[in-house]
mmCIF file of C-alpha atoms in Angstrom:
data_model
loop_
_atom_site.group_PDB
_atom_site.id
_atom_site.type_symbol
_atom_site.label_atom_id
_atom_site.label_comp_id
_atom_site.label_asym_id
_atom_site.label_seq_id
_atom_site.Cartn_x
_atom_site.Cartn_y
_atom_site.Cartn_z
ATOM 1 C CA UNK A 1 51.053 131.463 57.645
ATOM 2 C CA UNK A 2 49.791 133.760 54.929
ATOM 3 C CA UNK A 3 47.361 131.916 52.692
ATOM 4 C CA UNK A 4 47.109 134.661 50.100
ATOM 5 C CA UNK A 5 50.474 134.086 48.534
ATOM 6 C CA UNK A 6 49.096 131.936 45.767
ATOM 7 C CA UNK A 7 46.895 134.611 44.249
ATOM 8 C CA UNK A 8 49.429 136.951 42.684
ATOM 9 C CA UNK A 9 51.779 134.615 40.855
ATOM 10 C CA UNK A 10 52.432 135.630 37.263
ATOM 11 C CA UNK A 11 50.971 133.572 34.445
ATOM 12 C CA UNK A 12 54.071 131.498 33.885
ATOM 13 C CA UNK A 13 54.411 130.230 37.460
ATOM 14 C CA UNK A 14 51.728 128.567 39.601
ATOM 15 C CA UNK A 15 51.887 126.610 42.851
ATOM 16 C CA UNK A 16 52.367 122.904 42.270
ATOM 17 C CA UNK A 17 49.049 121.140 42.785
ATOM 18 C CA UNK A 18 48.389 118.088 44.953
ATOM 19 C CA UNK A 19 47.966 115.410 42.304
ATOM 20 C CA UNK A 20 50.924 116.493 40.206
ATOM 21 C CA UNK A 21 53.121 116.465 43.282
ATOM 22 C CA UNK A 22 51.753 113.086 44.368
ATOM 23 C CA UNK A 23 52.556 111.467 41.029
ATOM 24 C CA UNK A 24 55.991 113.104 41.058
ATOM 25 C CA UNK A 25 56.680 111.652 44.490
ATOM 26 C CA UNK A 26 55.638 108.199 43.310
ATOM 27 C CA UNK A 27 57.914 108.409 40.279
ATOM 28 C CA UNK A 28 60.754 109.600 42.506
ATOM 29 C CA UNK A 29 60.151 106.624 44.753
ATOM 30 C CA UNK A 30 60.479 104.298 41.790
ATOM 31 C CA UNK A 31 63.661 105.987 40.614
ATOM 32 C CA UNK A 32 65.425 105.964 43.957
ATOM 33 C CA UNK A 33 64.149 102.427 44.412
ATOM 34 C CA UNK A 34 65.877 101.423 41.208
ATOM 35 C CA UNK A 35 68.999 103.336 42.233
ATOM 36 C CA UNK A 36 69.177 101.719 45.638
ATOM 37 C CA UNK A 37 68.215 98.284 44.478
ATOM 38 C CA UNK A 38 71.542 97.058 43.162
ATOM 39 C CA UNK A 39 73.747 97.797 46.189
ATOM 40 C CA UNK A 40 70.949 96.763 48.514
ATOM 41 C CA UNK A 41 70.413 93.504 46.693
ATOM 42 C CA UNK A 42 74.134 92.773 46.635
ATOM 43 C CA UNK A 43 74.455 93.417 50.354
ATOM 44 C CA UNK A 44 71.386 91.345 51.174
ATOM 45 C CA UNK A 45 72.763 88.538 49.054
ATOM 46 C CA UNK A 46 76.028 88.603 50.965
ATOM 47 C CA UNK A 47 74.243 88.702 54.318
ATOM 48 C CA UNK A 48 71.969 85.839 53.354
ATOM 49 C CA UNK A 49 74.901 83.577 52.679
ATOM 50 C CA UNK A 50 76.028 83.903 56.270
ATOM 51 C CA UNK A 51 74.636 82.823 59.598
ATOM 52 C CA UNK A 52 71.956 85.463 60.269
ATOM 53 C CA UNK A 53 72.858 85.669 63.932
ATOM 54 C CA UNK A 54 76.530 86.368 63.374
ATOM 55 C CA UNK A 55 77.874 89.816 64.059
ATOM 56 C CA UNK A 56 79.021 90.240 60.479
ATOM 57 C CA UNK A 57 75.620 89.501 59.041
ATOM 58 C CA UNK A 58 73.966 91.943 61.398
ATOM 59 C CA UNK A 59 76.571 94.547 60.534
ATOM 60 C CA UNK A 60 75.893 94.076 56.834
ATOM 61 C CA UNK A 61 72.180 94.408 57.336
ATOM 62 C CA UNK A 62 72.720 97.622 59.281
ATOM 63 C CA UNK A 63 74.942 98.964 56.533
ATOM 64 C CA UNK A 64 72.195 98.074 54.100
ATOM 65 C CA UNK A 65 69.715 100.215 56.014
ATOM 66 C CA UNK A 66 72.187 103.049 56.359
ATOM 67 C CA UNK A 67 72.907 102.853 52.651
ATOM 68 C CA UNK A 68 69.203 103.042 51.917
ATOM 69 C CA UNK A 69 68.951 106.197 53.972
ATOM 70 C CA UNK A 70 72.027 107.740 52.363
ATOM 71 C CA UNK A 71 70.892 106.994 48.838
ATOM 72 C CA UNK A 72 67.490 108.479 49.552
ATOM 73 C CA UNK A 73 68.968 111.541 51.223
ATOM 74 C CA UNK A 74 71.551 112.284 48.561
ATOM 75 C CA UNK A 75 69.100 111.646 45.759
ATOM 76 C CA UNK A 76 66.819 114.387 47.107
ATOM 77 C CA UNK A 77 69.654 116.576 48.319
ATOM 78 C CA UNK A 78 71.763 116.591 45.174
ATOM 79 C CA UNK A 79 68.891 117.122 42.761
ATOM 80 C CA UNK A 80 67.181 119.813 44.810
ATOM 81 C CA UNK A 81 70.417 121.707 45.299
ATOM 82 C CA UNK A 82 71.797 121.458 41.783
ATOM 83 C CA UNK A 83 68.703 121.299 39.642
ATOM 84 C CA UNK A 84 65.962 122.627 41.871
ATOM 85 C CA UNK A 85 63.886 119.519 41.335
ATOM 86 C CA UNK A 86 64.107 115.744 41.458
ATOM 87 C CA UNK A 87 63.568 113.843 38.191
ATOM 88 C CA UNK A 88 60.000 112.937 39.124
ATOM 89 C CA UNK A 89 59.260 116.622 39.615
ATOM 90 C CA UNK A 90 61.088 117.593 36.455
ATOM 91 C CA UNK A 91 58.613 115.605 34.424
ATOM 92 C CA UNK A 92 55.931 118.082 35.447
ATOM 93 C CA UNK A 93 58.100 121.208 35.441
ATOM 94 C CA UNK A 94 57.954 121.495 39.241
ATOM 95 C CA UNK A 95 60.555 123.430 41.218
ATOM 96 C CA UNK A 96 61.269 123.354 44.926
ATOM 97 C CA UNK A 97 62.374 126.810 46.045
ATOM 98 C CA UNK A 98 63.159 128.671 49.216
ATOM 99 C CA UNK A 99 60.214 130.925 50.116
ATOM 100 C CA UNK A 100 62.397 133.943 50.738
ATOM 101 C CA UNK A 101 64.858 134.005 47.866
ATOM 102 C CA UNK A 102 63.382 131.648 45.316
ATOM 103 C CA UNK A 103 66.686 129.793 45.062
ATOM 104 C CA UNK A 104 67.318 126.080 45.249
ATOM 105 C CA UNK A 105 67.591 124.612 48.725
ATOM 106 C CA UNK A 106 70.723 123.030 50.160
ATOM 107 C CA UNK A 107 71.230 119.749 51.976
ATOM 108 C CA UNK A 108 70.277 121.162 55.360
ATOM 109 C CA UNK A 109 66.852 122.327 54.273
ATOM 110 C CA UNK A 110 66.344 119.140 52.318
ATOM 111 C CA UNK A 111 66.955 117.169 55.491
ATOM 112 C CA UNK A 112 64.470 119.373 57.354
ATOM 113 C CA UNK A 113 61.912 118.967 54.599
ATOM 114 C CA UNK A 114 62.157 115.266 53.895
ATOM 115 C CA UNK A 115 63.021 113.790 57.282
ATOM 116 C CA UNK A 116 61.839 116.177 59.973
ATOM 117 C CA UNK A 117 58.928 117.243 57.788
ATOM 118 C CA UNK A 118 58.246 113.664 56.840
ATOM 119 C CA UNK A 119 58.198 112.692 60.482
ATOM 120 C CA UNK A 120 55.765 115.461 61.349
ATOM 121 C CA UNK A 121 53.529 114.458 58.446
ATOM 122 C CA UNK A 122 53.485 110.968 59.823
ATOM 123 C CA UNK A 123 52.606 112.240 63.295
ATOM 124 C CA UNK A 124 49.660 114.153 61.871
ATOM 125 C CA UNK A 125 48.532 111.012 60.080
ATOM 126 C CA UNK A 126 48.897 112.614 56.673
ATOM 127 C CA UNK A 127 47.010 115.829 57.415
ATOM 128 C CA UNK A 128 50.286 117.624 56.767
ATOM 129 C CA UNK A 129 50.230 116.258 53.233
ATOM 130 C CA UNK A 130 46.556 116.996 52.663
ATOM 131 C CA UNK A 131 47.376 120.599 53.432
ATOM 132 C CA UNK A 132 48.895 120.725 49.970
ATOM 133 C CA UNK A 133 45.473 120.098 48.522
ATOM 134 C CA UNK A 134 43.576 122.572 50.649
ATOM 135 C CA UNK A 135 45.811 125.584 51.000
ATOM 136 C CA UNK A 136 45.754 128.224 48.277
ATOM 137 C CA UNK A 137 49.516 128.431 48.289
ATOM 138 C CA UNK A 138 49.709 124.621 48.128
ATOM 139 C CA UNK A 139 52.223 124.193 50.919
ATOM 140 C CA UNK A 140 52.371 121.082 53.052
ATOM 141 C CA UNK A 141 53.525 120.833 56.647
ATOM 142 C CA UNK A 142 56.928 119.689 55.453
ATOM 143 C CA UNK A 143 57.139 122.802 53.274
ATOM 144 C CA UNK A 144 56.368 124.943 56.324
ATOM 145 C CA UNK A 145 59.003 123.243 58.428
ATOM 146 C CA UNK A 146 61.687 123.812 55.818
ATOM 147 C CA UNK A 147 60.516 127.175 54.534
ATOM 148 C CA UNK A 148 60.012 125.988 50.979
ATOM 149 C CA UNK A 149 57.411 126.129 48.246
ATOM 150 C CA UNK A 150 56.766 123.967 45.241
ATOM 151 C CA UNK A 151 56.122 125.939 42.066
ATOM 152 C CA UNK A 152 55.102 124.786 38.651
ATOM 153 C CA UNK A 153 56.894 126.630 35.866
ATOM 154 C CA UNK A 154 54.736 126.546 32.791
ATOM 155 C CA UNK A 155 56.655 127.659 29.711
ATOM 156 C CA UNK B 1 76.623 116.339 4.202
ATOM 157 C CA UNK B 2 80.139 117.308 5.161
ATOM 158 C CA UNK B 3 82.076 115.227 7.573
ATOM 159 C CA UNK B 4 85.204 116.390 9.325
ATOM 160 C CA UNK B 5 86.524 114.838 12.462
ATOM 161 C CA UNK B 6 89.211 116.153 14.723
ATOM 162 C CA UNK B 7 90.623 113.488 16.965
ATOM 163 C CA UNK B 8 92.688 113.973 20.059
ATOM 164 C CA UNK B 9 93.031 110.528 21.505
ATOM 165 C CA UNK B 10 90.699 107.674 22.228
ATOM 166 C CA UNK B 11 88.130 108.856 24.745
ATOM 167 C CA UNK B 12 89.223 112.448 24.459
ATOM 168 C CA UNK B 13 87.302 115.364 23.023
ATOM 169 C CA UNK B 14 85.902 114.743 19.581
ATOM 170 C CA UNK B 15 83.588 116.747 17.459
ATOM 171 C CA UNK B 16 82.254 116.431 13.975
ATOM 172 C CA UNK B 17 80.205 118.531 11.613
ATOM 173 C CA UNK B 18 76.948 117.146 10.335
ATOM 174 C CA UNK B 19 74.859 119.166 7.883
ATOM 175 C CA UNK B 20 76.635 122.315 8.906
ATOM 176 C CA UNK B 21 76.049 121.849 12.623
ATOM 177 C CA UNK B 22 78.768 121.089 15.123
ATOM 178 C CA UNK B 23 77.981 117.838 16.924
ATOM 179 C CA UNK B 24 79.855 116.846 20.052
ATOM 180 C CA UNK B 25 81.271 113.335 19.911
ATOM 181 C CA UNK B 26 82.851 113.321 23.362
ATOM 182 C CA UNK B 27 81.837 109.992 24.913
ATOM 183 C CA UNK B 28 79.753 110.453 28.035
ATOM 184 C CA UNK B 29 81.141 109.057 31.297
ATOM 185 C CA UNK B 30 79.657 105.757 32.391
ATOM 186 C CA UNK B 31 78.310 107.074 35.689
ATOM 187 C CA UNK B 32 76.050 109.538 33.852
ATOM 188 C CA UNK B 33 74.750 106.812 31.591
ATOM 189 C CA UNK B 34 74.101 104.551 34.536
ATOM 190 C CA UNK B 35 72.254 107.220 36.497
ATOM 191 C CA UNK B 36 70.259 108.225 33.431
ATOM 192 C CA UNK B 37 69.304 104.610 32.974
ATOM 193 C CA UNK B 38 68.189 104.326 36.593
ATOM 194 C CA UNK B 39 66.001 107.383 36.183
ATOM 195 C CA UNK B 40 64.521 106.054 32.965
ATOM 196 C CA UNK B 41 63.810 102.654 34.478
ATOM 197 C CA UNK B 42 62.263 104.356 37.476
ATOM 198 C CA UNK B 43 59.913 106.301 35.236
ATOM 199 C CA UNK B 44 59.091 103.209 33.204
ATOM 200 C CA UNK B 45 58.401 101.277 36.402
ATOM 201 C CA UNK B 46 56.152 104.041 37.683
ATOM 202 C CA UNK B 47 54.103 103.811 34.513
ATOM 203 C CA UNK B 48 54.121 100.034 34.187
ATOM 204 C CA UNK B 49 53.269 99.268 37.785
ATOM 205 C CA UNK B 50 49.690 100.561 37.802
ATOM 206 C CA UNK B 51 49.168 99.123 34.337
ATOM 207 C CA UNK B 52 50.290 95.710 35.496
ATOM 208 C CA UNK B 53 47.955 95.883 38.470
ATOM 209 C CA UNK B 54 45.085 96.851 36.184
ATOM 210 C CA UNK B 55 46.203 94.059 33.921
ATOM 211 C CA UNK B 56 46.102 91.566 36.767
ATOM 212 C CA UNK B 57 42.532 92.557 37.552
ATOM 213 C CA UNK B 58 41.698 92.317 33.875
ATOM 214 C CA UNK B 59 43.370 88.927 33.798
ATOM 215 C CA UNK B 60 41.164 87.566 36.538
ATOM 216 C CA UNK B 61 38.134 89.028 34.778
ATOM 217 C CA UNK B 62 38.977 87.655 31.344
ATOM 218 C CA UNK B 63 39.767 84.205 32.691
ATOM 219 C CA UNK B 64 36.550 84.216 34.661
ATOM 220 C CA UNK B 65 34.447 85.298 31.697
ATOM 221 C CA UNK B 66 36.219 82.908 29.368
ATOM 222 C CA UNK B 67 35.617 80.046 31.746
ATOM 223 C CA UNK B 68 31.983 80.991 32.070
ATOM 224 C CA UNK B 69 31.364 81.239 28.332
ATOM 225 C CA UNK B 70 33.200 78.191 27.091
ATOM 226 C CA UNK B 71 34.127 76.037 30.037
ATOM 227 C CA UNK B 72 37.440 74.232 29.767
ATOM 228 C CA UNK B 73 38.877 75.955 26.741
ATOM 229 C CA UNK B 74 37.610 79.439 27.537
ATOM 230 C CA UNK B 75 39.669 79.693 30.692
ATOM 231 C CA UNK B 76 42.840 78.665 28.913
ATOM 232 C CA UNK B 77 42.101 81.127 26.120
ATOM 233 C CA UNK B 78 41.642 83.826 28.698
ATOM 234 C CA UNK B 79 45.051 83.038 30.166
ATOM 235 C CA UNK B 80 46.649 83.288 26.724
ATOM 236 C CA UNK B 81 45.027 86.660 26.091
ATOM 237 C CA UNK B 82 46.145 87.854 29.489
ATOM 238 C CA UNK B 83 49.727 86.783 28.906
ATOM 239 C CA UNK B 84 49.769 88.581 25.578
ATOM 240 C CA UNK B 85 48.468 91.640 27.384
ATOM 241 C CA UNK B 86 51.194 91.379 29.966
ATOM 242 C CA UNK B 87 53.874 91.125 27.306
ATOM 243 C CA UNK B 88 52.469 94.189 25.593
ATOM 244 C CA UNK B 89 52.668 96.146 28.819
ATOM 245 C CA UNK B 90 56.220 95.010 29.422
ATOM 246 C CA UNK B 91 57.190 96.010 25.909
ATOM 247 C CA UNK B 92 56.145 99.572 26.784
ATOM 248 C CA UNK B 93 59.606 99.860 28.215
ATOM 249 C CA UNK B 94 61.069 99.341 24.774
ATOM 250 C CA UNK B 95 58.644 101.755 23.180
ATOM 251 C CA UNK B 96 59.655 104.393 25.732
ATOM 252 C CA UNK B 97 63.300 104.188 24.750
ATOM 253 C CA UNK B 98 62.894 103.641 21.020
ATOM 254 C CA UNK B 99 60.454 106.466 20.388
ATOM 255 C CA UNK B 100 62.357 109.008 22.460
ATOM 256 C CA UNK B 101 65.795 108.089 21.166
ATOM 257 C CA UNK B 102 64.646 108.138 17.565
ATOM 258 C CA UNK B 103 62.972 111.535 17.868
ATOM 259 C CA UNK B 104 65.405 113.475 20.003
ATOM 260 C CA UNK B 105 68.299 111.197 20.855
ATOM 261 C CA UNK B 106 67.521 111.622 24.534
ATOM 262 C CA UNK B 107 65.191 110.275 27.184
ATOM 263 C CA UNK B 108 64.127 112.014 30.395
ATOM 264 C CA UNK B 109 67.020 110.456 32.289
ATOM 265 C CA UNK B 110 69.522 111.401 29.597
ATOM 266 C CA UNK B 111 68.205 114.949 29.459
ATOM 267 C CA UNK B 112 68.712 115.367 33.183
ATOM 268 C CA UNK B 113 72.345 114.315 33.014
ATOM 269 C CA UNK B 114 73.101 116.113 29.794
ATOM 270 C CA UNK B 115 73.868 113.220 27.454
ATOM 271 C CA UNK B 116 72.438 112.039 24.161
ATOM 272 C CA UNK B 117 72.689 109.256 21.619
ATOM 273 C CA UNK B 118 73.949 110.010 18.118
ATOM 274 C CA UNK B 119 75.250 108.038 15.165
ATOM 275 C CA UNK B 120 79.002 107.815 14.718
ATOM 276 C CA UNK B 121 78.914 110.448 12.005
ATOM 277 C CA UNK B 122 76.917 112.834 14.163
ATOM 278 C CA UNK B 123 73.608 112.129 12.486
ATOM 279 C CA UNK B 124 70.433 111.566 14.510
ATOM 280 C CA UNK B 125 69.322 107.952 14.937
ATOM 281 C CA UNK B 126 67.313 106.138 12.317
ATOM 282 C CA UNK B 127 64.404 103.937 13.344
ATOM 283 C CA UNK B 128 66.478 100.836 12.677
ATOM 284 C CA UNK B 129 69.296 102.074 14.856
ATOM 285 C CA UNK B 130 66.954 102.963 17.674
ATOM 286 C CA UNK B 131 65.209 99.585 17.619
ATOM 287 C CA UNK B 132 68.407 97.564 17.342
ATOM 288 C CA UNK B 133 70.093 99.538 20.095
ATOM 289 C CA UNK B 134 67.176 99.078 22.432
ATOM 290 C CA UNK B 135 66.637 95.380 21.840
ATOM 291 C CA UNK B 136 70.326 94.733 22.404
ATOM 292 C CA UNK B 137 69.859 96.114 25.881
ATOM 293 C CA UNK B 138 68.501 92.738 26.967
ATOM 294 C CA UNK B 139 71.758 91.131 25.912
ATOM 295 C CA UNK B 140 73.822 93.941 27.411
ATOM 296 C CA UNK B 141 72.232 93.333 30.775
ATOM 297 C CA UNK B 142 72.146 89.555 30.624
ATOM 298 C CA UNK B 143 73.529 87.756 33.698
ATOM 299 C CA UNK B 144 77.099 88.996 33.812
ATOM 300 C CA UNK B 145 76.381 92.320 32.100
ATOM 301 C CA UNK B 146 78.469 91.955 28.942
ATOM 302 C CA UNK B 147 77.437 95.504 28.095
ATOM 303 C CA UNK B 148 79.502 96.702 31.036
ATOM 304 C CA UNK B 149 82.616 94.964 29.714
ATOM 305 C CA UNK B 150 81.927 96.432 26.336
ATOM 306 C CA UNK B 151 81.630 99.961 27.720
ATOM 307 C CA UNK B 152 84.968 99.832 29.474
ATOM 308 C CA UNK B 153 86.870 97.875 26.873
ATOM 309 C CA UNK B 154 85.682 99.520 23.660
ATOM 310 C CA UNK B 155 87.385 102.636 22.386
ATOM 311 C CA UNK B 156 84.573 105.084 23.014
ATOM 312 C CA UNK B 157 82.637 103.558 25.860
ATOM 313 C CA UNK B 158 80.154 101.821 23.606
ATOM 314 C CA UNK B 159 78.024 98.993 24.819
ATOM 315 C CA UNK B 160 77.022 96.071 22.623
ATOM 316 C CA UNK B 161 73.917 97.900 21.479
ATOM 317 C CA UNK B 162 76.054 100.876 20.436
ATOM 318 C CA UNK B 163 78.513 98.688 18.584
ATOM 319 C CA UNK B 164 75.795 96.938 16.633
ATOM 320 C CA UNK B 165 73.778 100.030 15.805
ATOM 321 C CA UNK B 166 76.731 102.239 15.046
ATOM 322 C CA UNK B 167 75.885 104.764 17.743
ATOM 323 C CA UNK B 168 77.650 106.517 20.587
ATOM 324 C CA UNK B 169 76.439 108.227 23.740
ATOM 325 C CA UNK B 170 77.882 111.728 24.007
ATOM 326 C CA UNK B 171 77.770 114.848 26.103
ATOM 327 C CA UNK B 172 74.915 117.024 25.024
ATOM 328 C CA UNK B 173 75.176 120.752 24.561
ATOM 329 C CA UNK B 174 71.401 120.940 24.703
ATOM 330 C CA UNK B 175 71.381 120.475 28.452
ATOM 331 C CA UNK B 176 71.286 124.241 28.752
ATOM 332 C CA UNK B 177 67.794 124.304 27.337
ATOM 333 C CA UNK B 178 66.198 122.084 29.896
ATOM 334 C CA UNK B 179 66.415 124.579 32.735
ATOM 335 C CA UNK B 180 63.229 126.124 33.939
ATOM 336 C CA UNK B 181 63.412 129.888 33.960
ATOM 337 C CA UNK B 182 61.343 131.566 36.590
ATOM 338 C CA UNK B 183 61.543 135.288 35.903
ATOM 339 C CA UNK B 184 61.739 135.545 32.147
ATOM 340 C CA UNK B 185 61.780 133.270 29.132
ATOM 341 C CA UNK B 186 65.071 131.760 28.056
ATOM 342 C CA UNK B 187 64.996 133.817 24.859
ATOM 343 C CA UNK B 188 64.503 137.059 26.752
ATOM 344 C CA UNK B 189 67.267 136.035 29.117
ATOM 345 C CA UNK B 190 69.662 135.360 26.263
ATOM 346 C CA UNK B 191 68.726 138.637 24.602
ATOM 347 C CA UNK B 192 69.277 140.635 27.773
ATOM 348 C CA UNK B 193 72.512 138.862 28.517
ATOM 349 C CA UNK B 194 73.841 139.900 25.132
ATOM 350 C CA UNK B 195 72.512 143.453 25.525
ATOM 351 C CA UNK B 196 73.611 144.091 29.094
ATOM 352 C CA UNK B 197 76.904 142.177 29.221
ATOM 353 C CA UNK B 198 76.492 141.693 32.969
ATOM 354 C CA UNK B 199 79.270 141.272 35.487
ATOM 355 C CA UNK B 200 79.221 138.991 38.509
ATOM 356 C CA UNK B 201 77.248 140.398 41.439
ATOM 357 C CA UNK B 202 78.596 140.366 45.010
ATOM 358 C CA UNK B 203 76.860 137.816 47.219
ATOM 359 C CA UNK B 204 74.761 140.112 49.388
ATOM 360 C CA UNK B 205 73.490 142.136 46.439
ATOM 361 C CA UNK B 206 72.624 138.901 44.696
ATOM 362 C CA UNK B 207 70.682 137.734 47.736
ATOM 363 C CA UNK B 208 68.847 141.066 47.970
ATOM 364 C CA UNK B 209 67.907 140.947 44.312
ATOM 365 C CA UNK B 210 66.704 137.370 44.604
ATOM 366 C CA UNK B 211 64.642 138.103 47.694
ATOM 367 C CA UNK B 212 63.019 141.164 46.163
ATOM 368 C CA UNK B 213 62.368 139.509 42.832
ATOM 369 C CA UNK B 214 60.801 136.449 44.393
ATOM 370 C CA UNK B 215 58.598 138.527 46.628
ATOM 371 C CA UNK B 216 57.640 141.093 44.011
ATOM 372 C CA UNK B 217 57.312 139.070 40.837
ATOM 373 C CA UNK B 218 56.405 135.625 42.017
ATOM 374 C CA UNK B 219 54.581 135.749 45.315
ATOM 375 C CA UNK B 220 53.898 139.183 46.801
ATOM 376 C CA UNK B 221 51.054 141.481 45.830
ATOM 377 C CA UNK B 222 52.400 144.989 45.364
ATOM 378 C CA UNK B 223 55.690 145.669 43.626
ATOM 379 C CA UNK B 224 57.456 148.227 45.782
ATOM 380 C CA UNK B 225 58.786 150.510 43.068
ATOM 381 C CA UNK B 226 60.908 152.440 45.551
ATOM 382 C CA UNK B 227 62.907 149.349 46.364
ATOM 383 C CA UNK B 228 62.935 148.351 42.707
ATOM 384 C CA UNK B 229 64.474 151.660 41.704
ATOM 385 C CA UNK B 230 66.977 151.414 44.544
ATOM 386 C CA UNK B 231 68.049 148.010 43.274
ATOM 387 C CA UNK B 232 68.368 149.296 39.709
ATOM 388 C CA UNK B 233 70.728 151.992 41.027
ATOM 389 C CA UNK B 234 72.833 149.390 42.786
ATOM 390 C CA UNK B 235 72.852 147.140 39.728
ATOM 391 C CA UNK B 236 74.022 149.799 37.279
ATOM 392 C CA UNK B 237 77.755 149.323 37.944
ATOM 393 C CA UNK B 238 77.427 145.648 37.030
ATOM 394 C CA UNK B 239 76.150 146.241 33.537
ATOM 395 C CA UNK B 240 78.427 146.666 30.538
ATOM 396 C CA UNK B 241 78.960 150.116 29.059
ATOM 397 C CA UNK B 242 76.205 150.194 26.509
ATOM 398 C CA UNK B 243 73.592 152.703 25.474
ATOM 399 C CA UNK B 244 70.984 149.984 25.027
ATOM 400 C CA UNK B 245 70.676 149.901 28.814
ATOM 401 C CA UNK B 246 68.222 152.774 28.552
ATOM 402 C CA UNK B 247 65.844 150.559 26.581
ATOM 403 C CA UNK B 248 65.659 148.010 29.372
ATOM 404 C CA UNK B 249 62.901 148.590 31.920
ATOM 405 C CA UNK B 250 63.658 148.518 35.653
ATOM 406 C CA UNK B 251 61.575 145.409 36.065
ATOM 407 C CA UNK B 252 63.353 143.560 33.261
ATOM 408 C CA UNK B 253 66.711 144.479 34.724
ATOM 409 C CA UNK B 254 65.875 143.197 38.177
ATOM 410 C CA UNK B 255 64.213 140.095 36.732
ATOM 411 C CA UNK B 256 67.281 139.433 34.626
ATOM 412 C CA UNK B 257 69.734 139.642 37.505
ATOM 413 C CA UNK B 258 67.497 137.572 39.760
ATOM 414 C CA UNK B 259 67.362 134.864 37.102
ATOM 415 C CA UNK B 260 71.112 135.113 36.652
ATOM 416 C CA UNK B 261 71.734 134.574 40.356
ATOM 417 C CA UNK B 262 69.433 131.574 40.262
ATOM 418 C CA UNK B 263 71.195 130.130 37.220
ATOM 419 C CA UNK B 264 74.535 130.419 38.998
ATOM 420 C CA UNK B 265 73.534 127.484 41.128
ATOM 421 C CA UNK B 266 73.625 125.292 38.063
ATOM 422 C CA UNK B 267 77.326 125.766 37.551
#
């Protein structure tokens, strides 16, 4: 874990700072919330009109949860793979890149970063996220797990 | 202001010329508009949410103060002021769309999905058009979503707001500009692309170039000039036959190809 990587970035590219990333994550949450709301609401509406104990209602509620996961996963996955950043990050000119090649990450790494990394962050009670604030290369535990960095491209 | 349209069917490819510039009039697919709208509403929500919370605190404060100053009426007055405040915050949503669509024809969500709003003759929106279009959104989304019917039943996927304001949502050629370039500016990239006339790199060379460039120009400390020169050697066959190659530095060449390999992911 080399902490010196942040020092030699050229003028146009800096590591994405804690607060900028935090706001970006919040905005992303709102956007995927809006995206997931309509199908989720429709499904919940259908489930509510049935006997909550019935197998069908339970099945619908499970599908609702699965759908929530899928929407969240593909939101991150598609944007990070095809655009290098989710809309919330785009607002601040942030890019999520692979530490070795600097390219966009695919679905596999996104899964590692968001879900495995997210899980580990939870286990460490958020210390993994605070790492973004305190490391010079501004990488969190989830970045380490997935081998990614978040850069800010200032043009 | 010259106006020439070439039609090839209803929702097929259109273009027009407005003030000497070619403007695409190809209607954007609904899914892109929907996703762009979700993104925009997400951003608006993210901004409004904290403001509403602050507003709620302010509300309690104003009502309390009002009640204390002029008991009876003061409290009611405070509530009125607070409601006005709330409406102002909610109207931010409209301001977001109107200002952005008037100035550039796009919003953040539209920029991401490469679509924009233009008048039917290709002209940018006037203030009146922008306001009318936005306010109609309430009617478009009312209860049974008449806007949705309008989009699918009208000839160029126009919702009620579009029909009333005389606008259309089209594919945007400007989506190219919104990419973030990491190794050189977009102008430099365009210049070098014209100068070098590059060919497609094989996968492993592309990976090598990307790895080196990221390490050398973005993160690492020392630029290993040995490796850089080696890469320039390997890259030579992929550049067009042109004497201007000699004017391009090794670093620029490697940077250019690294950027090119990155950009390939956007296709």
